[in-house]
Amino acid sequence: MTQKLFEPITLRGVTARNRIWIPPMCQYSVLKHDGVATDWHMVHLGGLARGGAGVVIVEATGVTPEGRISPKDLGLWNDEQRDALAPIVSFMHSMGAKAAIQLAHAGRKGGVWPEWGPWGTDRHGSLAPEDGGWETVAPSAIAFPGLAVPRALDQAGIDGVVAAFRAAARRAIEAGFDMVEVHGAHGYLLHEFLSPLSNQRTDSYGGSLENRARLLLEVTDAVRSEVGDAVPVLVRLSATDWTDGGLTIDDTVQFVSWLKERGVDLIDVTTGGNVIAQIPSGPGYQVPFASEIRHRTGVPTAAVGMINEPFQAEQILVTGQADVVLLGRQTMRDPNFPIRAAQILRHPEPPIPPAYARAY
Ligand SMILES: Cc1cc2nc3c(=O)[nH]c(=O)nc-3n(C[C@H](O)[C@H](O)[C@H](O)COP(=O)(O)O)c2cc1C
C-alpha cells in the first residue's frame, strides 16, 4: 500500500520523491564569519538527504551581511558563498532529494550571539561592534525585547533589501537549488513589516494590511521573476503573533491570497517569534493553522512543529490538513527518519541509498 507520506508531490517543474521534508535549521557553523558553507553543512545536509527526505530546506541564509542572525550564519550575497553551496546541492541530488534554500533577512533580530560556540551557550543578546556585531535595521526603531534598537529603513534601504533577495535567488538557482523559500516568519525583517507590533510606519509600507504586506510582496515578486517559471517559490509565514493586537490567522489568510496571485506555490506555516508570547506548544500544535490556510486559500501548505512520529505525520496528510510535513528536531536526532518511517508504515519502496540497502 502506498502511504501518503511517500506519495511524490509536484510543484511546477519539480517533483519531490516524498512528503517528509526538512525545515530550515540554523547550524551556526560558518567558521570564518564569511557566510561560506563548511564541511559541517555538507555532512549535515547531505546526511538528511541520504536519510530519505523529499526536500531539504537549507537554513536561514542571509541575503546581506547585516541580514544574518549571527556572524556564523550562511550567506548568499557573493559568488564564493554560491560556489560553496553548489557541491552540497549536487550531493543532495545524488541522494534523490530536492534542495531548497531559505533566503532571509534577520532585521531587528540580527547581529546577535550565535546559540553556541567557543564561548559556550551563555552569551545572549546583541553583539557589540568589537565582538563582530552590526547596526540592525527594521521597519521602525522599535527593539525586540533585550536587543539593540534598530534603525528604521528608508526607501533606499527597502529597495536594497528587495534587490538583495533578487540577487540571492539568482545565485541559489546558479548553485543548483530546485526551490527557494522566502523567510517571512519568526520576527525577522519581513514579518516585522507585516506585524503592527513592530511596524509603526506612516508611509506606504505601514498602516493598513496592504501596506504592511508591501515589502513581502515586492520581495516575492522579485524572487518569483528571478527564478523562472519552473522553480517553486515557498514562503514561510508566522500565522499568528499569539498576542493581542498582533497578526491573526485572518490577516495571514489575506496575505496568502495576495501571495497566491503572485505565483507562490506553497506556504510553510509556522507561528510566533516577533514578540515574546505564551505559545501553547505540543504535538502538532501548528497544524491547525496549516489546515486553515490550505482550506481557505487553496494554496498547498507545509505543517511544522513537533511532528515526531510516522503515524502522526501520515495522519496530517491523510486528513488533508497539509500537503507536506516538515520535521526539524526529530531529524536532527534521527536523520534516517524517512527510512525508518517507510519501514514502520511498511512502504514497499524505502528512500534508502543502494549502499545501505541491506539495512532495510
Ligand atoms: C536548531 C534550530 C534552528 C532553526 N533555524 C531555523 C531557520 O533557520 N529558519 C526557520 O525558519 N526556522 C528555524 N527553526 C525552526 C524550525 O524550522 C522548525 O519550525 C521548528 O524547529 C519546529 O519544528 P520541529 O518541532 O520539527 O523541530 C530552527 C529550529 C531549530 C531547532
Tab-separated table of C-alpha atoms and ligand atoms in Angstrom:
chain	number	residue	atom	x	y	z
A	1	MET	CA	0.000	0.000	0.000
A	2	THR	CA	1.305	3.459	-0.869
A	3	GLN	CA	1.341	5.724	2.118
A	4	LYS	CA	0.566	9.389	1.633
A	5	LEU	CA	3.924	10.327	3.215
A	6	PHE	CA	5.654	8.560	0.358
A	7	GLU	CA	3.441	9.841	-2.449
A	8	PRO	CA	5.515	12.140	-4.682
A	9	ILE	CA	4.407	15.754	-4.915
A	10	THR	CA	4.954	18.067	-7.878
A	11	LEU	CA	5.187	21.843	-7.624
A	12	ARG	CA	5.708	23.488	-11.014
A	13	GLY	CA	8.591	21.633	-12.702
A	14	VAL	CA	9.882	19.898	-9.565
A	15	THR	CA	8.770	16.526	-8.219
A	16	ALA	CA	9.825	15.550	-4.692
A	17	ARG	CA	10.005	11.816	-4.022
A	18	ASN	CA	8.006	12.067	-0.804
A	19	ARG	CA	6.348	14.494	1.605
A	20	ILE	CA	8.762	14.269	4.523
A	21	TRP	CA	10.716	17.477	4.193
A	22	ILE	CA	13.361	19.102	6.347
A	23	PRO	CA	12.622	22.643	7.594
A	24	PRO	CA	15.356	25.273	7.641
A	25	MET	CA	17.531	24.959	10.743
A	26	CYS	CA	20.382	27.355	11.521
A	27	GLN	CA	23.554	25.480	12.347
A	28	TYR	CA	25.734	28.450	13.369
A	29	SER	CA	28.590	26.548	11.760
A	30	VAL	CA	30.176	29.069	9.423
A	31	LEU	CA	33.743	29.135	10.688
A	32	LYS	CA	35.189	32.330	9.260
A	33	HIS	CA	32.144	34.558	9.688
A	34	ASP	CA	32.073	34.951	5.921
A	35	GLY	CA	28.749	33.265	5.173
A	36	VAL	CA	30.526	30.395	3.399
A	37	ALA	CA	29.294	26.811	3.928
A	38	THR	CA	31.680	24.367	5.594
A	39	ASP	CA	32.216	20.601	5.876
A	40	TRP	CA	29.578	20.613	8.613
A	41	HIS	CA	26.944	21.800	6.127
A	42	MET	CA	27.914	19.086	3.658
A	43	VAL	CA	27.666	16.326	6.259
A	44	HIS	CA	24.543	17.717	7.983
A	45	LEU	CA	22.555	18.492	4.825
A	46	GLY	CA	23.992	15.556	2.905
A	47	GLY	CA	23.076	13.241	5.783
A	48	LEU	CA	19.483	14.459	5.775
A	49	ALA	CA	19.259	13.826	2.024
A	50	ARG	CA	20.831	10.387	2.442
A	51	GLY	CA	18.288	9.673	5.183
A	52	GLY	CA	15.483	9.873	2.626
A	53	ALA	CA	13.915	13.329	2.900
A	54	GLY	CA	11.928	14.520	-0.094
A	55	VAL	CA	13.224	18.080	0.135
A	56	VAL	CA	15.907	19.518	2.383
A	57	ILE	CA	15.494	23.248	3.029
A	58	VAL	CA	18.828	24.855	3.884
A	59	GLU	CA	18.910	27.081	6.965
A	60	ALA	CA	18.085	30.809	7.002
A	61	THR	CA	20.696	32.277	4.682
A	62	GLY	CA	21.404	35.994	4.840
A	63	VAL	CA	20.801	37.966	1.661
A	64	THR	CA	23.131	40.671	3.039
A	65	PRO	CA	25.801	40.639	5.786
A	66	GLU	CA	23.559	42.597	8.164
A	67	GLY	CA	20.651	40.289	7.278
A	68	ARG	CA	22.256	37.433	9.231
A	69	ILE	CA	21.115	36.439	12.693
A	70	SER	CA	24.717	35.881	13.770
A	71	PRO	CA	28.197	36.005	12.232
A	72	LYS	CA	28.085	32.199	11.958
A	73	ASP	CA	25.089	32.119	9.582
A	74	LEU	CA	25.228	31.150	5.943
A	75	GLY	CA	25.065	33.980	3.417
A	76	LEU	CA	24.352	34.214	-0.284
A	77	TRP	CA	25.419	37.705	-1.280
A	78	ASN	CA	28.537	36.688	-3.188
A	79	ASP	CA	29.792	34.088	-5.639
A	80	GLU	CA	32.130	32.388	-3.167
A	81	GLN	CA	29.135	31.548	-0.980
A	82	ARG	CA	27.235	30.245	-4.024
A	83	ASP	CA	30.163	28.086	-5.095
A	84	ALA	CA	30.483	26.517	-1.628
A	85	LEU	CA	26.801	25.535	-1.680
A	86	ALA	CA	26.877	24.027	-5.193
A	87	PRO	CA	28.627	20.710	-4.286
A	88	ILE	CA	26.300	20.281	-1.296
A	89	VAL	CA	23.291	20.670	-3.589
A	90	SER	CA	24.872	18.254	-6.021
A	91	PHE	CA	25.353	15.628	-3.289
A	92	MET	CA	21.771	16.062	-2.084
A	93	HIS	CA	20.599	15.456	-5.648
A	94	SER	CA	22.735	12.317	-5.902
A	95	MET	CA	20.824	11.013	-2.857
A	96	GLY	CA	17.484	11.551	-4.583
A	97	ALA	CA	16.442	14.604	-2.564
A	98	LYS	CA	15.468	18.004	-3.878
A	99	ALA	CA	17.233	21.029	-2.434
A	100	ALA	CA	15.653	24.279	-1.287
A	101	ILE	CA	17.153	27.254	0.492
A	102	GLN	CA	15.551	29.728	2.866
A	103	LEU	CA	16.534	33.278	1.936
A	104	ALA	CA	16.377	35.549	4.931
A	105	HIS	CA	16.912	38.972	6.389
A	106	ALA	CA	17.019	38.984	10.186
A	107	GLY	CA	16.034	42.655	10.598
A	108	ARG	CA	15.976	43.782	14.236
A	109	LYS	CA	16.755	40.244	15.430
A	110	GLY	CA	20.093	40.208	13.581
A	111	GLY	CA	23.582	40.746	14.923
A	112	VAL	CA	23.208	38.534	17.987
A	113	TRP	CA	25.448	35.962	19.646
A	114	PRO	CA	25.036	32.570	17.959
A	115	GLU	CA	23.382	29.887	20.054
A	116	TRP	CA	26.636	28.098	20.741
A	117	GLY	CA	30.371	28.477	20.226
A	118	PRO	CA	33.728	28.509	21.945
A	119	TRP	CA	32.257	30.974	24.463
A	120	GLY	CA	29.635	28.353	25.443
A	121	THR	CA	25.906	28.916	25.356
A	122	ASP	CA	25.730	31.635	27.974
A	123	ARG	CA	26.235	34.691	25.767
A	124	HIS	CA	22.973	36.168	24.544
A	125	GLY	CA	21.677	39.363	23.041
A	126	SER	CA	23.109	41.859	20.602
A	127	LEU	CA	26.788	41.658	19.680
A	128	ALA	CA	28.860	44.750	20.387
A	129	PRO	CA	30.747	46.088	17.333
A	130	GLU	CA	34.030	44.879	18.864
A	131	ASP	CA	32.564	41.359	19.044
A	132	GLY	CA	31.604	41.473	15.368
A	133	GLY	CA	28.143	42.997	15.688
A	134	TRP	CA	26.453	45.485	13.375
A	135	GLU	CA	23.690	48.079	13.272
A	136	THR	CA	20.378	46.334	12.663
A	137	VAL	CA	17.514	47.596	10.526
A	138	ALA	CA	13.742	47.246	10.822
A	139	PRO	CA	10.501	48.901	9.691
A	140	SER	CA	10.538	51.097	12.812
A	141	ALA	CA	13.079	51.931	15.506
A	142	ILE	CA	11.470	49.538	17.975
A	143	ALA	CA	13.719	46.969	19.646
A	144	PHE	CA	12.906	43.311	20.108
A	145	PRO	CA	12.931	42.911	23.922
A	146	GLY	CA	16.527	42.672	25.115
A	147	LEU	CA	18.117	43.510	21.770
A	148	ALA	CA	19.567	46.697	20.324
A	149	VAL	CA	17.305	49.411	18.908
A	150	PRO	CA	17.292	49.065	15.108
A	151	ARG	CA	17.432	51.826	12.530
A	152	ALA	CA	14.200	52.331	10.562
A	153	LEU	CA	14.797	51.577	6.877
A	154	ASP	CA	14.335	54.428	4.412
A	155	GLN	CA	13.113	53.900	0.844
A	156	ALA	CA	16.643	53.303	-0.474
A	157	GLY	CA	17.185	50.717	2.246
A	158	ILE	CA	13.922	48.962	1.380
A	159	ASP	CA	14.853	48.910	-2.313
A	160	GLY	CA	18.223	47.451	-1.322
A	161	VAL	CA	16.549	44.620	0.585
A	162	VAL	CA	14.404	43.715	-2.428
A	163	ALA	CA	17.450	43.792	-4.703
A	164	ALA	CA	19.407	41.600	-2.260
A	165	PHE	CA	16.657	38.954	-2.205
A	166	ARG	CA	16.585	39.048	-6.012
A	167	ALA	CA	20.360	38.600	-6.319
A	168	ALA	CA	20.413	35.799	-3.739
A	169	ALA	CA	17.607	33.999	-5.596
A	170	ARG	CA	19.658	34.173	-8.788
A	171	ARG	CA	22.690	32.718	-7.024
A	172	ALA	CA	20.532	29.987	-5.481
A	173	ILE	CA	19.475	28.868	-8.936
A	174	GLU	CA	23.082	29.058	-10.146
A	175	ALA	CA	24.093	26.805	-7.217
A	176	GLY	CA	21.541	24.243	-8.415
A	177	PHE	CA	18.731	24.693	-5.888
A	178	ASP	CA	15.343	23.340	-7.002
A	179	MET	CA	13.221	25.659	-4.865
A	180	VAL	CA	13.574	28.924	-2.991
A	181	GLU	CA	11.860	29.787	0.293
A	182	VAL	CA	11.326	33.397	1.401
A	183	HIS	CA	11.553	33.751	5.191
A	184	GLY	CA	8.560	35.824	6.172
A	185	ALA	CA	8.257	34.444	9.727
A	186	HIS	CA	9.676	34.311	13.276
A	187	GLY	CA	10.009	38.052	13.754
A	188	TYR	CA	12.659	38.616	11.127
A	189	LEU	CA	12.563	41.570	8.755
A	190	LEU	CA	9.618	40.640	6.509
A	191	HIS	CA	7.497	39.544	9.475
A	192	GLU	CA	8.462	42.787	11.247
A	193	PHE	CA	6.917	44.699	8.345
A	194	LEU	CA	3.786	42.502	8.363
A	195	SER	CA	3.030	42.883	12.064
A	196	PRO	CA	1.590	46.072	13.595
A	197	LEU	CA	3.509	45.216	16.777
A	198	SER	CA	6.815	46.039	15.045
A	199	ASN	CA	5.696	48.216	12.119
A	200	GLN	CA	4.550	51.727	13.026
A	201	ARG	CA	5.480	53.381	9.742
A	202	THR	CA	3.316	56.113	8.291
A	203	ASP	CA	4.465	55.722	4.658
A	204	SER	CA	3.221	53.215	2.073
A	205	TYR	CA	4.912	50.342	3.967
A	206	GLY	CA	2.953	50.838	7.203
A	207	GLY	CA	-0.581	51.205	8.497
A	208	SER	CA	-3.050	49.118	6.503
A	209	LEU	CA	-2.681	45.372	5.990
A	210	GLU	CA	-1.963	46.045	2.333
A	211	ASN	CA	0.827	48.487	3.176
A	212	ARG	CA	2.383	46.176	5.758
A	213	ALA	CA	2.385	43.364	3.189
A	214	ARG	CA	4.040	45.548	0.544
A	215	LEU	CA	7.646	44.573	1.243
A	216	LEU	CA	6.862	40.836	1.427
A	217	LEU	CA	5.031	41.078	-1.896
A	218	GLU	CA	7.835	43.090	-3.530
A	219	VAL	CA	10.401	40.546	-2.349
A	220	THR	CA	8.241	37.669	-3.529
A	221	ASP	CA	7.742	39.290	-6.930
A	222	ALA	CA	11.495	39.791	-7.276
A	223	VAL	CA	12.288	36.203	-6.310
A	224	ARG	CA	9.472	34.783	-8.447
A	225	SER	CA	10.632	36.657	-11.554
A	226	GLU	CA	14.289	35.793	-10.960
A	227	VAL	CA	13.979	32.013	-10.523
A	228	GLY	CA	11.927	31.307	-13.636
A	229	ASP	CA	8.576	29.615	-14.178
A	230	ALA	CA	9.708	26.037	-13.488
A	231	VAL	CA	11.014	26.771	-9.987
A	232	PRO	CA	8.655	26.649	-6.988
A	233	VAL	CA	8.712	29.591	-4.581
A	234	LEU	CA	7.756	28.852	-0.978
A	235	VAL	CA	7.021	31.444	1.698
A	236	ARG	CA	7.321	30.785	5.428
A	237	LEU	CA	4.816	32.787	7.478
A	238	SER	CA	4.015	33.057	11.165
A	239	ALA	CA	0.252	32.575	11.073
A	240	THR	CA	-0.250	34.331	14.404
A	241	ASP	CA	1.732	36.567	16.751
A	242	TRP	CA	-0.052	34.841	19.678
A	243	THR	CA	-0.565	38.381	21.089
A	244	ASP	CA	-3.496	40.774	21.256
A	245	GLY	CA	-3.039	43.474	18.643
A	246	GLY	CA	-0.684	41.300	16.578
A	247	LEU	CA	-1.140	39.242	13.438
A	248	THR	CA	-4.045	36.816	13.351
A	249	ILE	CA	-4.908	33.866	11.164
A	250	ASP	CA	-7.367	36.089	9.263
A	251	ASP	CA	-4.562	38.558	8.438
A	252	THR	CA	-2.413	35.639	7.304
A	253	VAL	CA	-5.127	34.231	5.067
A	254	GLN	CA	-5.294	37.639	3.380
A	255	PHE	CA	-1.502	37.714	2.903
A	256	VAL	CA	-1.616	34.227	1.411
A	257	SER	CA	-4.341	35.188	-1.045
A	258	TRP	CA	-2.079	38.009	-2.282
A	259	LEU	CA	0.903	35.649	-2.440
A	260	LYS	CA	-1.221	33.202	-4.427
A	261	GLU	CA	-1.876	35.887	-7.056
A	262	ARG	CA	1.898	36.301	-7.299
A	263	GLY	CA	2.545	32.669	-8.073
A	264	VAL	CA	3.678	31.352	-4.684
A	265	ASP	CA	3.500	27.562	-4.698
A	266	LEU	CA	3.451	26.563	-1.041
A	267	ILE	CA	3.121	28.257	2.345
A	268	ASP	CA	5.296	26.897	5.136
A	269	VAL	CA	3.141	27.589	8.179
A	270	THR	CA	4.794	28.368	11.484
A	271	THR	CA	3.840	30.821	14.236
A	272	GLY	CA	5.213	33.469	16.576
A	273	GLY	CA	8.673	34.904	17.037
A	274	ASN	CA	8.009	38.628	16.629
A	275	VAL	CA	7.279	39.347	20.274
A	276	ILE	CA	7.602	37.384	23.478
A	277	ALA	CA	4.353	35.464	23.860
A	278	GLN	CA	2.823	32.489	25.596
A	279	ILE	CA	2.748	29.753	22.939
A	280	PRO	CA	0.673	26.664	23.706
A	281	SER	CA	3.092	24.195	22.145
A	282	GLY	CA	2.601	20.444	21.991
A	283	PRO	CA	2.478	17.691	19.374
A	284	GLY	CA	1.325	19.124	16.046
A	285	TYR	CA	0.394	22.444	17.668
A	286	GLN	CA	0.742	24.484	14.483
A	287	VAL	CA	-1.043	22.004	12.191
A	288	PRO	CA	-4.475	23.694	12.560
A	289	PHE	CA	-3.001	26.864	11.045
A	290	ALA	CA	-1.612	24.970	8.044
A	291	SER	CA	-5.005	23.346	7.627
A	292	GLU	CA	-6.967	26.589	7.821
A	293	ILE	CA	-4.708	28.345	5.308
A	294	ARG	CA	-4.878	25.365	2.932
A	295	HIS	CA	-8.666	25.202	3.063
A	296	ARG	CA	-9.414	28.919	2.958
A	297	THR	CA	-6.957	29.844	0.177
A	298	GLY	CA	-6.456	26.649	-1.823
A	299	VAL	CA	-2.688	27.112	-1.597
A	300	PRO	CA	-0.684	23.988	-0.682
A	301	THR	CA	0.785	24.092	2.818
A	302	ALA	CA	3.561	22.542	4.847
A	303	ALA	CA	2.872	21.769	8.503
A	304	VAL	CA	5.672	22.016	11.054
A	305	GLY	CA	6.185	21.857	14.785
A	306	MET	CA	6.528	18.777	16.987
A	307	ILE	CA	5.555	16.338	14.277
A	308	ASN	CA	7.698	13.482	15.514
A	309	GLU	CA	6.123	10.130	14.663
A	310	PRO	CA	5.335	8.382	11.363
A	311	PHE	CA	1.640	7.744	12.072
A	312	GLN	CA	1.162	11.301	13.337
A	313	ALA	CA	2.764	12.654	10.152
A	314	GLU	CA	0.735	10.330	7.935
A	315	GLN	CA	-2.497	11.342	9.661
A	316	ILE	CA	-1.861	15.049	8.983
A	317	LEU	CA	-1.611	14.325	5.268
A	318	VAL	CA	-4.413	11.762	5.030
A	319	THR	CA	-6.844	14.122	6.731
A	320	GLY	CA	-5.969	16.901	4.297
A	321	GLN	CA	-4.503	19.291	6.848
A	322	ALA	CA	-1.328	19.867	4.840
A	323	ASP	CA	0.409	18.734	1.676
A	324	VAL	CA	3.807	18.051	3.220
A	325	VAL	CA	5.198	17.741	6.734
A	326	LEU	CA	8.435	19.280	7.964
A	327	LEU	CA	10.353	17.513	10.709
A	328	GLY	CA	13.117	19.529	12.315
A	329	ARG	CA	14.458	18.474	15.702
A	330	GLN	CA	13.351	14.880	15.147
A	331	THR	CA	15.507	14.599	12.021
A	332	MET	CA	18.495	16.104	13.841
A	333	ARG	CA	18.068	13.260	16.331
A	334	ASP	CA	17.420	10.749	13.561
A	335	PRO	CA	18.450	11.854	10.054
A	336	ASN	CA	17.207	8.482	8.771
A	337	PHE	CA	13.665	9.173	9.974
A	338	PRO	CA	12.199	8.841	6.439
A	339	ILE	CA	13.750	5.392	6.019
A	340	ARG	CA	12.519	4.363	9.456
A	341	ALA	CA	9.042	5.751	8.704
A	342	ALA	CA	8.931	3.715	5.489
A	343	GLN	CA	9.759	0.600	7.481
A	344	ILE	CA	7.167	1.313	10.183
A	345	LEU	CA	4.464	2.115	7.625
A	346	ARG	CA	5.507	-0.883	5.503
A	347	HIS	CA	6.096	1.178	2.413
A	348	PRO	CA	7.481	-1.089	-0.336
A	349	GLU	CA	9.984	1.388	-1.759
A	350	PRO	CA	12.003	2.993	1.027
A	351	PRO	CA	14.061	6.098	0.222
A	352	ILE	CA	17.287	4.287	1.036
A	353	PRO	CA	20.533	4.601	-0.939
A	354	PRO	CA	21.740	1.388	-2.624
A	355	ALA	CA	24.831	1.241	-0.415
A	356	TYR	CA	22.543	0.893	2.617
A	357	ALA	CA	20.032	-1.482	1.004
A	358	ARG	CA	20.974	-4.408	3.230
A	359	ALA	CA	19.857	-2.364	6.235
A	360	TYR	CA	16.218	-2.461	5.077
B	1	LIG	C1	18.425	24.427	15.696
B	1	LIG	C2	17.243	25.076	15.028
B	1	LIG	C3	17.449	26.039	14.058
B	1	LIG	C4	16.369	26.643	13.388
B	1	LIG	N1	16.591	27.522	12.381
B	1	LIG	C5	15.568	27.984	11.650
B	1	LIG	C6	15.804	28.726	10.468
B	1	LIG	O1	16.932	28.890	10.017
B	1	LIG	N2	14.714	29.220	9.821
B	1	LIG	C7	13.446	28.983	10.240
B	1	LIG	O2	12.505	29.456	9.616
B	1	LIG	N3	13.197	28.231	11.327
B	1	LIG	C8	14.222	27.704	12.013
B	1	LIG	N4	13.981	26.857	13.056
B	1	LIG	C9	12.609	26.406	13.305
B	1	LIG	C10	12.365	25.071	12.576
B	1	LIG	O3	12.420	25.239	11.177
B	1	LIG	C11	11.015	24.443	12.956
B	1	LIG	O4	9.997	25.294	12.504
B	1	LIG	C12	10.887	24.215	14.442
B	1	LIG	O5	12.042	23.575	14.969
B	1	LIG	C13	9.662	23.370	14.791
B	1	LIG	O6	9.728	22.103	14.157
B	1	LIG	P1	10.215	20.771	14.960
B	1	LIG	O7	9.342	20.634	16.172
B	1	LIG	O8	10.006	19.654	13.971
B	1	LIG	O9	11.645	20.956	15.328
B	1	LIG	C14	15.049	26.273	13.748
B	1	LIG	C15	14.845	25.318	14.752
B	1	LIG	C16	15.919	24.705	15.370
B	1	LIG	C17	15.652	23.625	16.405
